[in-house]
Coordinates of C-alpha atoms and ligand atoms in Angstrom, one line a residue:
M443 CA 0.0 0.0 0.0
W444 CA 1.5 3.3 -1.1
V445 CA 1.4 5.1 2.3
D446 CA 3.4 2.2 3.8
V447 CA 5.9 2.3 1.0
L448 CA 6.4 6.1 1.4
V449 CA 6.8 5.7 5.2
E450 CA 9.4 3.0 4.7
R451 CA 11.4 5.3 2.3
I452 CA 11.1 8.3 4.6
C453 CA 12.6 6.4 7.5
E454 CA 15.5 5.3 5.2
E455 CA 16.1 8.7 3.7
R456 CA 15.4 11.2 6.5
A457 CA 16.3 11.2 10.2
A458 CA 13.8 11.5 13.1
P459 CA 12.1 13.5 14.5
Y460 CA 9.7 13.7 11.7
V461 CA 8.2 17.2 11.1
V462 CA 5.5 16.8 8.4
N463 CA 4.3 20.1 7.0
D464 CA 1.6 21.1 4.6
A465 CA 0.2 24.6 3.9
W466 CA -2.4 26.5 2.1
T467 CA -3.3 30.2 1.4
P468 CA -6.8 31.0 2.8
S469 CA -7.8 33.2 -0.1
G470 CA -11.2 31.5 -0.7
P471 CA -12.9 28.2 -0.2
A472 CA -10.4 25.3 -0.2
H473 CA -10.7 23.1 -3.3
V474 CA -10.6 19.3 -3.3
G475 CA -7.0 19.4 -4.3
S476 CA -6.0 21.0 -1.0
L477 CA -8.0 18.3 0.8
R478 CA -6.1 15.6 -1.0
G479 CA -2.9 17.3 0.3
V480 CA -3.9 17.3 3.9
I481 CA -5.3 13.8 3.9
L482 CA -2.1 12.5 2.3
H483 CA 0.1 14.2 4.8
D484 CA -2.2 12.9 7.7
A485 CA -1.9 9.4 6.4
V486 CA 1.9 9.6 6.2
A487 CA 2.1 11.1 9.7
R488 CA -0.1 8.2 11.0
G489 CA 2.1 5.7 9.3
L490 CA 5.3 7.2 10.8
R491 CA 3.7 7.4 14.3
E492 CA 2.8 3.7 14.1
R493 CA 6.4 2.8 13.6
G494 CA 7.1 4.4 16.9
Q495 CA 8.7 7.5 15.4
P496 CA 8.3 11.0 17.0
V497 CA 6.1 13.0 14.6
D498 CA 4.9 16.6 14.5
F499 CA 2.3 17.2 11.8
L500 CA 2.0 20.9 11.0
Y501 CA -0.5 22.7 8.9
G502 CA 0.2 26.3 7.9
F503 CA -2.3 29.0 6.9
D504 CA -0.4 31.4 4.7
D505 CA -2.4 34.4 5.8
F506 CA 0.3 37.0 5.3
D507 CA -0.1 36.6 1.5
P508 CA -1.8 39.5 -0.3
L509 CA -5.5 39.4 -1.3
D510 CA -5.0 39.1 -5.1
G511 CA -8.5 38.0 -6.3
L512 CA -11.9 37.4 -5.0
P513 CA -13.9 34.2 -5.0
P514 CA -17.2 34.7 -6.8
S515 CA -20.2 35.6 -4.7
L516 CA -18.3 37.9 -2.4
P517 CA -19.3 41.6 -2.5
E518 CA -16.7 43.2 -4.7
E519 CA -17.4 46.8 -3.6
F520 CA -16.6 45.8 0.0
Y521 CA -13.2 44.2 -0.9
R522 CA -12.0 46.6 -3.6
P523 CA -10.2 48.9 -1.2
H524 CA -8.5 45.9 0.5
M525 CA -6.9 44.4 -2.6
G526 CA -3.2 43.9 -2.1
R527 CA -3.4 43.8 1.7
P528 CA -2.3 40.7 3.7
L529 CA -5.2 38.3 4.0
C530 CA -5.0 38.5 7.8
D531 CA -5.5 42.3 7.7
V532 CA -8.5 42.2 5.3
P533 CA -11.8 42.5 7.3
W534 CA -14.5 39.9 6.6
H535 CA -17.8 41.3 5.4
G536 CA -19.8 38.9 7.6
A537 CA -20.1 38.7 11.3
D538 CA -18.6 35.2 11.8
A539 CA -14.9 36.0 11.5
P540 CA -12.5 38.8 12.4
S541 CA -10.7 38.6 9.0
F542 CA -10.9 37.3 5.5
A543 CA -8.1 34.8 6.2
D544 CA -9.7 33.7 9.5
H545 CA -13.0 32.9 7.8
F546 CA -11.6 30.6 5.2
A547 CA -8.9 29.1 7.5
R548 CA -11.5 28.2 10.0
E549 CA -13.8 26.8 7.4
F550 CA -11.1 24.5 5.9
E551 CA -9.9 23.5 9.3
S552 CA -13.4 22.3 10.3
I553 CA -13.5 20.3 7.0
F554 CA -10.1 18.6 7.4
R555 CA -10.8 17.8 11.1
A556 CA -14.1 16.2 9.9
V557 CA -12.2 13.9 7.6
G558 CA -9.9 12.9 10.5
C559 CA -6.8 15.0 9.9
T560 CA -5.2 16.1 13.1
P561 CA -2.3 18.6 12.4
R562 CA -1.1 21.3 14.7
T563 CA -2.0 24.5 12.8
Y564 CA -0.1 27.8 12.6
R565 CA -0.5 31.1 10.9
T566 CA 2.4 32.5 8.8
S567 CA 1.5 36.0 9.9
H568 CA 2.4 35.0 13.4
L569 CA 5.8 33.8 12.3
Y570 CA 6.4 37.4 11.0
R571 CA 4.7 39.4 13.7
T572 CA 6.3 37.6 16.6
G573 CA 9.7 38.0 15.1
A574 CA 10.2 34.3 14.6
F575 CA 11.0 34.9 10.9
D576 CA 13.4 37.9 11.6
P577 CA 16.6 35.8 11.2
A578 CA 15.3 34.4 7.9
L579 CA 14.4 37.9 6.7
R580 CA 17.8 39.2 7.6
L581 CA 19.5 36.3 5.8
A582 CA 17.3 36.8 2.7
L583 CA 18.1 40.5 2.5
D584 CA 21.8 40.1 3.2
R585 CA 22.1 37.5 0.5
A586 CA 19.4 38.9 -1.8
A587 CA 21.7 38.8 -4.9
E588 CA 22.4 35.1 -4.4
I589 CA 18.7 34.3 -4.0
V590 CA 17.8 36.3 -7.1
A591 CA 20.6 34.5 -9.0
I592 CA 19.2 31.1 -7.9
E593 CA 15.7 32.1 -9.0
R594 CA 17.0 33.1 -12.4
E595 CA 19.1 30.0 -12.7
I596 CA 16.3 27.6 -11.8
T597 CA 13.4 29.2 -13.4
G598 CA 15.2 30.7 -16.4
S599 CA 13.3 33.9 -15.8
R600 CA 14.7 37.4 -16.1
R601 CA 11.8 38.9 -14.3
A602 CA 12.8 38.0 -10.8
E603 CA 12.9 41.0 -8.4
R604 CA 16.0 42.3 -6.9
H605 CA 15.0 41.4 -3.3
P606 CA 13.1 38.3 -2.2
V607 CA 11.0 40.3 0.2
Q608 CA 7.8 42.3 0.0
V609 CA 7.4 45.3 2.3
L610 CA 4.2 46.2 4.1
C611 CA 3.4 49.8 3.1
E612 CA 3.2 52.0 6.2
R613 CA 0.7 54.3 4.5
C614 CA -1.9 52.0 2.8
G615 CA -1.2 48.6 4.5
R616 CA -0.7 46.8 1.2
I617 CA 2.0 44.2 0.7
G618 CA 1.4 43.1 -2.8
T619 CA 2.2 46.5 -4.4
T620 CA 5.7 47.3 -3.0
V621 CA 9.2 47.0 -4.4
V622 CA 12.4 47.1 -2.3
L623 CA 14.9 49.7 -3.4
G624 CA 17.6 49.1 -0.9
W625 CA 18.7 47.5 2.4
D626 CA 21.3 48.9 4.8
G627 CA 21.2 46.2 7.5
Q628 CA 18.7 48.1 9.6
A629 CA 15.8 49.2 7.3
V630 CA 14.5 48.6 3.8
E631 CA 13.8 51.5 1.4
Y632 CA 10.7 50.7 -0.6
E633 CA 8.1 52.2 -3.0
C634 CA 4.4 51.3 -3.1
R635 CA 3.7 51.3 -6.8
P636 CA 0.3 52.0 -8.4
D637 CA 1.1 49.9 -11.4
K638 CA 3.1 47.0 -10.0
V639 CA 0.3 44.4 -10.2
A640 CA -3.0 44.3 -12.1
W641 CA -5.1 43.3 -9.2
A642 CA -4.3 46.1 -6.8
Q643 CA -3.2 49.7 -6.9
G644 CA -0.3 50.9 -4.6
C645 CA -0.6 54.3 -3.0
G646 CA 2.7 55.7 -4.4
H647 CA 4.3 56.1 -1.0
R648 CA 8.0 55.9 -0.8
G649 CA 9.6 55.2 2.6
R650 CA 12.1 53.4 4.8
R651 CA 11.1 50.9 7.5
S652 CA 12.3 47.9 9.5
P653 CA 11.4 44.7 7.7
F654 CA 11.2 42.9 11.1
G655 CA 8.3 42.0 13.3
G656 CA 5.8 42.0 10.4
G657 CA 7.2 44.9 8.4
A658 CA 7.9 42.6 5.4
K659 CA 7.4 39.1 4.2
L660 CA 9.6 36.7 2.1
T661 CA 8.5 36.0 -1.4
Y662 CA 6.7 32.7 -1.9
R663 CA 9.6 30.4 -2.9
T664 CA 12.0 31.8 -0.3
E665 CA 9.3 31.7 2.4
W666 CA 8.8 28.0 1.6
A667 CA 12.5 27.3 2.2
A668 CA 12.5 29.5 5.3
K669 CA 9.7 27.4 6.8
W670 CA 11.6 24.2 6.2
A671 CA 14.5 25.7 8.1
Q672 CA 12.4 27.2 10.9
F673 CA 10.5 24.0 11.7
G674 CA 13.1 21.4 10.6
V675 CA 10.5 20.0 8.1
K676 CA 11.4 16.5 7.0
V677 CA 8.4 15.6 4.9
E678 CA 6.3 17.9 2.7
G679 CA 4.4 17.0 -0.4
A680 CA 2.9 19.4 -3.0
G681 CA 0.6 19.2 -6.0
K682 CA 2.5 18.3 -9.1
D683 CA 2.0 21.8 -10.5
H684 CA 4.5 23.0 -7.9
M685 CA 6.8 20.1 -8.6
T686 CA 7.6 20.6 -12.3
R687 CA 11.2 21.0 -13.4
G688 CA 12.2 24.7 -12.8
G689 CA 9.1 25.2 -10.7
S690 CA 8.6 26.6 -7.2
H691 CA 9.7 23.5 -5.4
D692 CA 13.0 23.3 -7.3
T693 CA 13.8 26.9 -6.5
A694 CA 12.8 26.5 -2.8
S695 CA 15.0 23.4 -2.6
V696 CA 18.1 25.3 -3.9
V697 CA 17.5 28.3 -1.6
A698 CA 17.0 25.9 1.4
Q699 CA 20.3 24.1 0.7
R700 CA 22.5 27.1 -0.3
I701 CA 21.1 30.0 1.8
F702 CA 19.5 28.4 4.8
G703 CA 21.8 25.3 4.9
V704 CA 19.1 22.8 5.4
E705 CA 18.1 19.5 3.8
V706 CA 15.1 19.5 1.5
P707 CA 12.2 17.7 3.1
F708 CA 11.2 14.3 1.6
P709 CA 9.1 15.4 -1.4
I710 CA 5.7 13.8 -2.2
P711 CA 4.5 15.1 -5.6
Y712 CA 0.9 14.3 -5.8
E713 CA -1.5 14.4 -8.7
F714 CA -4.7 16.5 -9.3
F715 CA -8.0 15.8 -7.6
L716 CA -10.8 16.8 -9.9
V717 CA -14.5 16.6 -9.2
G718 CA -16.6 16.6 -12.3
G719 CA -20.1 16.0 -13.4
R720 CA -22.8 18.1 -14.9
K721 CA -24.5 19.1 -11.7
M722 CA -21.4 20.0 -9.7
A723 CA -21.4 23.7 -9.2
S724 CA -17.8 24.6 -10.0
S725 CA -16.2 27.8 -8.7
R726 CA -12.9 29.3 -9.6
G727 CA -10.4 26.6 -10.2
G728 CA -12.6 23.6 -9.2
V729 CA -15.0 22.2 -6.8
S730 CA -14.6 23.1 -3.1
A731 CA -13.9 20.6 -0.3
R732 CA -17.2 21.6 1.3
E733 CA -19.2 20.7 -1.9
L734 CA -17.6 17.3 -1.9
L735 CA -18.6 16.7 1.7
E736 CA -22.1 17.5 0.7
V737 CA -22.0 14.5 -1.6
L738 CA -20.1 12.0 0.5
R739 CA -19.7 11.4 4.3
P740 CA -16.2 12.0 5.6
E741 CA -15.1 8.4 5.7
L742 CA -15.8 8.0 2.0
V743 CA -14.0 11.2 1.1
R744 CA -11.0 10.0 2.9
F745 CA -11.3 6.6 1.3
L746 CA -11.5 8.2 -2.1
V747 CA -8.2 9.9 -1.5
V748 CA -6.3 7.1 0.2
R749 CA -7.3 4.3 -2.2
A750 CA -5.8 6.2 -5.2
Y751 CA -2.0 5.9 -5.7
Y752 CA -0.7 9.5 -5.0
R753 CA 0.7 9.9 -8.5
T754 CA -2.6 9.0 -10.1
A755 CA -5.2 11.8 -10.8
I756 CA -8.5 11.4 -9.1
D757 CA -11.4 12.3 -11.3
F758 CA -14.6 11.9 -9.3
D759 CA -18.0 12.3 -11.0
P760 CA -20.7 11.6 -8.4
G761 CA -23.3 10.8 -11.1
G762 CA -24.0 7.3 -12.5
E763 CA -22.8 4.2 -10.7
T764 CA -19.8 6.0 -9.0
V765 CA -21.2 6.3 -5.5
P766 CA -22.7 2.8 -5.1
R767 CA -19.4 1.4 -6.5
L768 CA -17.3 3.5 -4.1
Y769 CA -19.4 2.2 -1.2
D770 CA -19.0 -1.4 -2.4
E771 CA -15.2 -0.9 -2.5
Y772 CA -15.2 0.7 0.9
D773 CA -17.1 -2.3 2.3
R774 CA -14.7 -4.7 0.7
A775 CA -11.8 -2.8 2.3
A776 CA -13.6 -2.9 5.6
A777 CA -14.2 -6.7 5.2
A778 CA -10.5 -7.1 4.5
Y779 CA -9.6 -5.1 7.6
F780 CA -11.8 -7.1 9.9
G781 CA -10.5 -10.4 8.5
E782 CA -13.7 -11.3 6.7
L783 CA -12.3 -11.6 3.2
P784 CA -11.0 -15.1 2.1
A785 CA -7.7 -15.2 0.4
R786 CA -6.2 -18.4 -0.9
T787 CA -3.2 -17.6 -3.2
P788 CA -0.3 -15.4 -2.1
G789 CA -1.5 -12.9 -4.7
E790 CA -4.9 -12.7 -3.2
Q791 CA -3.4 -12.5 0.3
Q792 CA -1.3 -9.5 -0.8
D793 CA -4.4 -7.8 -2.3
V794 CA -6.4 -8.3 0.9
R795 CA -3.5 -6.9 3.0
D796 CA -3.3 -3.8 0.8
L797 CA -7.1 -3.3 1.1
A798 CA -6.9 -3.7 4.8
R799 CA -4.2 -1.0 5.0
T800 CA -6.2 1.2 2.7
F801 CA -9.1 1.0 5.1
H802 CA -6.8 1.6 8.0
Y803 CA -5.6 4.9 6.5
A804 CA -9.1 5.8 5.3
W805 CA -10.7 5.5 8.7
L806 CA -11.2 8.7 10.6
R807 CA -9.3 7.5 13.7
P808 CA -6.4 5.2 13.8
D809 CA -8.6 2.6 15.7
P810 CA -11.7 1.7 13.8
P811 CA -14.4 0.2 16.1
R812 CA -15.2 -3.6 16.0
P813 CA -17.1 -5.0 13.0
F814 CA -20.4 -3.4 12.2
V815 CA -23.2 -4.1 9.8
R816 CA -22.6 -2.8 6.3
P817 CA -25.7 -3.1 4.2
R818 CA -25.0 -2.5 0.6
F819 CA -25.5 1.2 -0.4
A820 CA -27.7 0.3 -3.3
K821 CA -29.9 -1.6 -1.0
V822 CA -30.1 1.2 1.5
A823 CA -31.0 3.6 -1.2
F824 CA -33.8 1.3 -2.2
W825 CA -35.1 0.8 1.3
V826 CA -35.3 4.5 2.1
Q827 CA -37.7 5.0 -0.8
M828 CA -40.1 2.2 0.2
P829 CA -43.1 3.3 2.1
H830 CA -43.5 1.4 5.5
V831 CA -40.0 0.1 5.4
R832 CA -37.9 0.7 8.5
V833 CA -34.3 0.4 7.5
E834 CA -33.2 -0.6 11.0
E835 CA -35.6 -3.5 11.1
Q836 CA -34.5 -4.7 7.6
V837 CA -30.8 -4.7 8.7
E838 CA -31.6 -6.3 12.0
R839 CA -33.4 -9.1 10.2
E840 CA -30.4 -9.6 7.9
K841 CA -28.0 -9.5 10.8
Q842 CA -30.2 -11.9 12.9
A843 CA -29.1 -10.1 16.0
P844 CA -29.9 -6.8 17.7
L845 CA -28.0 -3.8 16.3
T846 CA -25.2 -2.2 18.4
D847 CA -24.6 1.5 18.8
A848 CA -21.8 1.3 16.2
D849 CA -24.3 -0.5 13.8
R850 CA -26.9 2.3 14.2
E851 CA -24.3 5.0 13.7
E852 CA -23.1 3.3 10.5
L853 CA -26.6 2.9 9.3
R854 CA -27.6 6.5 10.0
A855 CA -24.6 7.7 7.9
R856 CA -25.6 5.4 5.1
V857 CA -29.2 6.5 5.1
E858 CA -28.2 10.1 5.1
D859 CA -25.8 9.6 2.2
A860 CA -28.4 7.6 0.3
R861 CA -31.1 10.3 0.7
R862 CA -28.8 13.0 -0.5
W863 CA -27.6 10.9 -3.4
L864 CA -31.1 10.0 -4.5
Q865 CA -32.1 13.7 -4.4
K866 CA -29.3 14.9 -6.7
W867 CA -27.1 12.2 -8.2
A868 CA -28.8 8.8 -8.6
P869 CA -29.5 7.7 -12.1
P870 CA -33.2 7.1 -12.9
H871 CA -33.1 3.3 -12.5
Y872 CA -32.2 3.7 -8.8
R873 CA -35.4 5.7 -8.2
V874 CA -38.2 3.5 -7.1
A875 CA -41.7 4.9 -6.8
V876 CA -44.1 2.1 -6.1
T877 CA -47.5 3.3 -7.6
E878 CA -50.5 3.5 -5.4
S879 CA -52.7 1.6 -7.8
L880 CA -52.0 -0.7 -10.8
P881 CA -50.0 1.4 -13.3
P882 CA -51.6 1.8 -16.8
E883 CA -48.5 0.3 -18.4
A884 CA -49.7 -3.1 -17.0
A885 CA -52.2 -3.1 -19.9
S886 CA -49.4 -3.9 -22.3
L887 CA -48.3 -7.1 -20.5
T888 CA -48.3 -10.2 -22.7
G889 CA -50.2 -13.4 -21.9
A890 CA -47.1 -15.2 -20.8
Q891 CA -46.1 -12.3 -18.6
R892 CA -49.5 -12.4 -17.0
E893 CA -49.2 -16.1 -16.4
L894 CA -45.9 -15.6 -14.7
L895 CA -47.4 -12.9 -12.4
A896 CA -50.3 -15.1 -11.5
R897 CA -48.1 -18.1 -10.7
L898 CA -45.8 -15.9 -8.7
A899 CA -48.8 -14.6 -6.7
D900 CA -49.8 -18.2 -5.9
R901 CA -46.4 -19.2 -4.7
L902 CA -45.7 -16.1 -2.7
E903 CA -49.0 -16.6 -0.8
T904 CA -47.3 -19.4 1.1
A905 CA -43.5 -19.1 0.4
E906 CA -41.1 -17.4 2.8
L907 CA -40.9 -13.7 1.7
E908 CA -37.1 -13.2 1.7
P909 CA -35.3 -11.5 -1.1
E910 CA -33.3 -14.6 -2.1
T911 CA -36.3 -16.9 -2.0
V912 CA -38.4 -14.5 -4.1
Q913 CA -35.6 -14.0 -6.6
A914 CA -35.1 -17.8 -6.9
T915 CA -38.9 -18.3 -7.4
L916 CA -38.9 -15.8 -10.2
H917 CA -35.9 -17.4 -11.9
G918 CA -37.8 -20.8 -11.7
L919 CA -41.0 -19.4 -13.2
K920 CA -39.0 -17.7 -16.0
S921 CA -37.6 -21.1 -17.0
E922 CA -40.9 -22.8 -16.6
L923 CA -42.6 -20.4 -19.0
G924 CA -39.6 -20.0 -21.3
L925 CA -39.5 -16.2 -20.9
S926 CA -36.4 -14.1 -21.3
A927 CA -35.0 -12.4 -18.1
Q928 CA -36.1 -9.0 -19.5
D929 CA -39.7 -10.2 -20.0
A930 CA -39.9 -12.0 -16.7
F931 CA -38.4 -9.4 -14.4
G932 CA -39.8 -6.6 -16.6
A933 CA -43.3 -7.8 -15.9
V934 CA -42.7 -7.4 -12.1
Y935 CA -41.3 -3.9 -12.6
V936 CA -44.2 -2.9 -14.8
A937 CA -46.7 -4.2 -12.2
F938 CA -45.2 -2.3 -9.3
L939 CA -43.3 0.7 -10.8
G940 CA -44.9 1.2 -14.2
R941 CA -41.6 0.8 -16.1
D942 CA -39.5 -2.2 -17.3
S943 CA -36.5 -1.9 -15.0
G944 CA -35.8 -1.4 -11.3
P945 CA -33.8 -2.7 -8.3
Q946 CA -33.4 -6.4 -7.5
A947 CA -36.9 -7.8 -7.8
G948 CA -36.6 -10.1 -4.8
A949 CA -35.6 -7.3 -2.6
L950 CA -38.4 -5.1 -3.9
L951 CA -41.1 -7.6 -3.3
A952 CA -39.8 -8.7 0.1
A953 CA -39.8 -5.1 1.3
L954 CA -43.3 -4.4 0.1
G955 CA -45.0 -7.1 2.2
R956 CA -47.0 -10.2 1.3
E957 CA -50.6 -8.8 1.3
F958 CA -49.8 -5.9 -1.0
V959 CA -47.6 -7.9 -3.3
V960 CA -50.0 -10.8 -3.9
R961 CA -52.9 -8.4 -4.5
R962 CA -51.0 -6.3 -7.0
L963 CA -49.6 -9.4 -8.8
R964 CA -53.1 -10.7 -9.3
E965 CA -54.5 -7.4 -10.5
A966 CA -51.6 -7.1 -13.0
A967 CA -52.2 -10.7 -14.2
G968 CA -55.8 -9.7 -14.9
R969 CA -57.2 -12.1 -12.4
Q970 CA -59.8 -11.1 -9.9
P971 CA -58.1 -9.6 -6.9
V972 CA -58.4 -12.3 -4.3
R973 CA -58.8 -11.3 -0.7
Y974 CA -55.7 -12.4 1.1
A975 CA -56.5 -14.7 3.9
P976 CA -54.0 -14.6 6.7
Ligands
ZN1963 ZN1 1.0 52.0 -0.1

């Protein structure tokens, strides 16, 4: 399983203690790609901890970055004067947060905690304002020429600035609009330019100030390297867009080694996470992590990330068969974990071991509770649509034992997922509306189909009404009458649903109850409805 392989390599190639770091700029709702990042780091941290290694898993909110664009749906008027200011200094237009950065950082933190990620969080603005980054700033300013040369060497760009810092303008509070003109070991001389960037207008102020204690920030690539040095980071992955040759990770790596004199953290370049599908509201740059959690419960979101090899793109479209299949795979992984999956050959044993490890890393806590009932998602989706069906009773009947608290909890989550899925994503054949009276489509049933329904009614009057028994009876009648599967099962669907396809017929009839089923079958067969005698 890939997490175990990575953990093995990290232990070989880097020394303890293991500081694992991930970071994100809270400039809008977090996209699913950022969620892949934090889950991946959490899984690796979990793996390292289990080997008895000291681990510190950090998550940084880069809230000293400037506001350089607005997510759609925010009031532009309100934010226009704040463009270019550090995200932590931009007020939030609502009442729920003191700042723009705070609002989005808190939102994402609540999401990644919900999927079981447990990093210690920090804010980059604190590193600057408490003076923790002062030595890094001094080093970067003193050796500015070397850093600029590195940027040019690695990226091949001529456009790099002369200093790897951005000064906070004392007059307008912007940080994205300034350029450094000089550094004398005490203060930086700077200018706040109206035309430096397209997304914000500097005030034109020219001044001199101390870069320390929050007066300036390092530019992105140098800041990345400074964090590695500051925290002693040993492991840090990034999306593959950062990991291209000559990209930001390459530059940060050389700055880390040559300027800060530290080793580059073990890199984990991971692939994109895309969420598609017609009905998915997509905002700037992709679907948000929150939107994904509106489709799937946290365990399934985490499973979706962990089961994919990190160098494979995840392209998740919640329509079609995707969600029922994902649930089935999740259940198989759970069965592997709890030792319920048979494996005979060494190859099968390896597969089961990998699946069990996948479930282990996908679980929200490192210690999943004891076995619970896991009724198939497709079945639950069907039950919740049936009038008079109590899902708990159905499951209890299948389990043949009273449900435990863990069972009920699992069931509750499945029922919720099924309801949401049916409302928005389920393909038509999963929707089951049993008609109140005989559907008009029943008029088109053939003589042979009517015969099948009549015989089925006779047998179900006395037979045990369990899904498997009903299914077997139907198969028997199909052969007896020489009907195709489509004609035989189609007849049942037409009689109850008014269409020629549906869920497993045995499960459908068993859930509906004997009296109703027998009466409807006889009506559809064109026989006199016979009063059912108990
Ligand atoms: Zn200014």
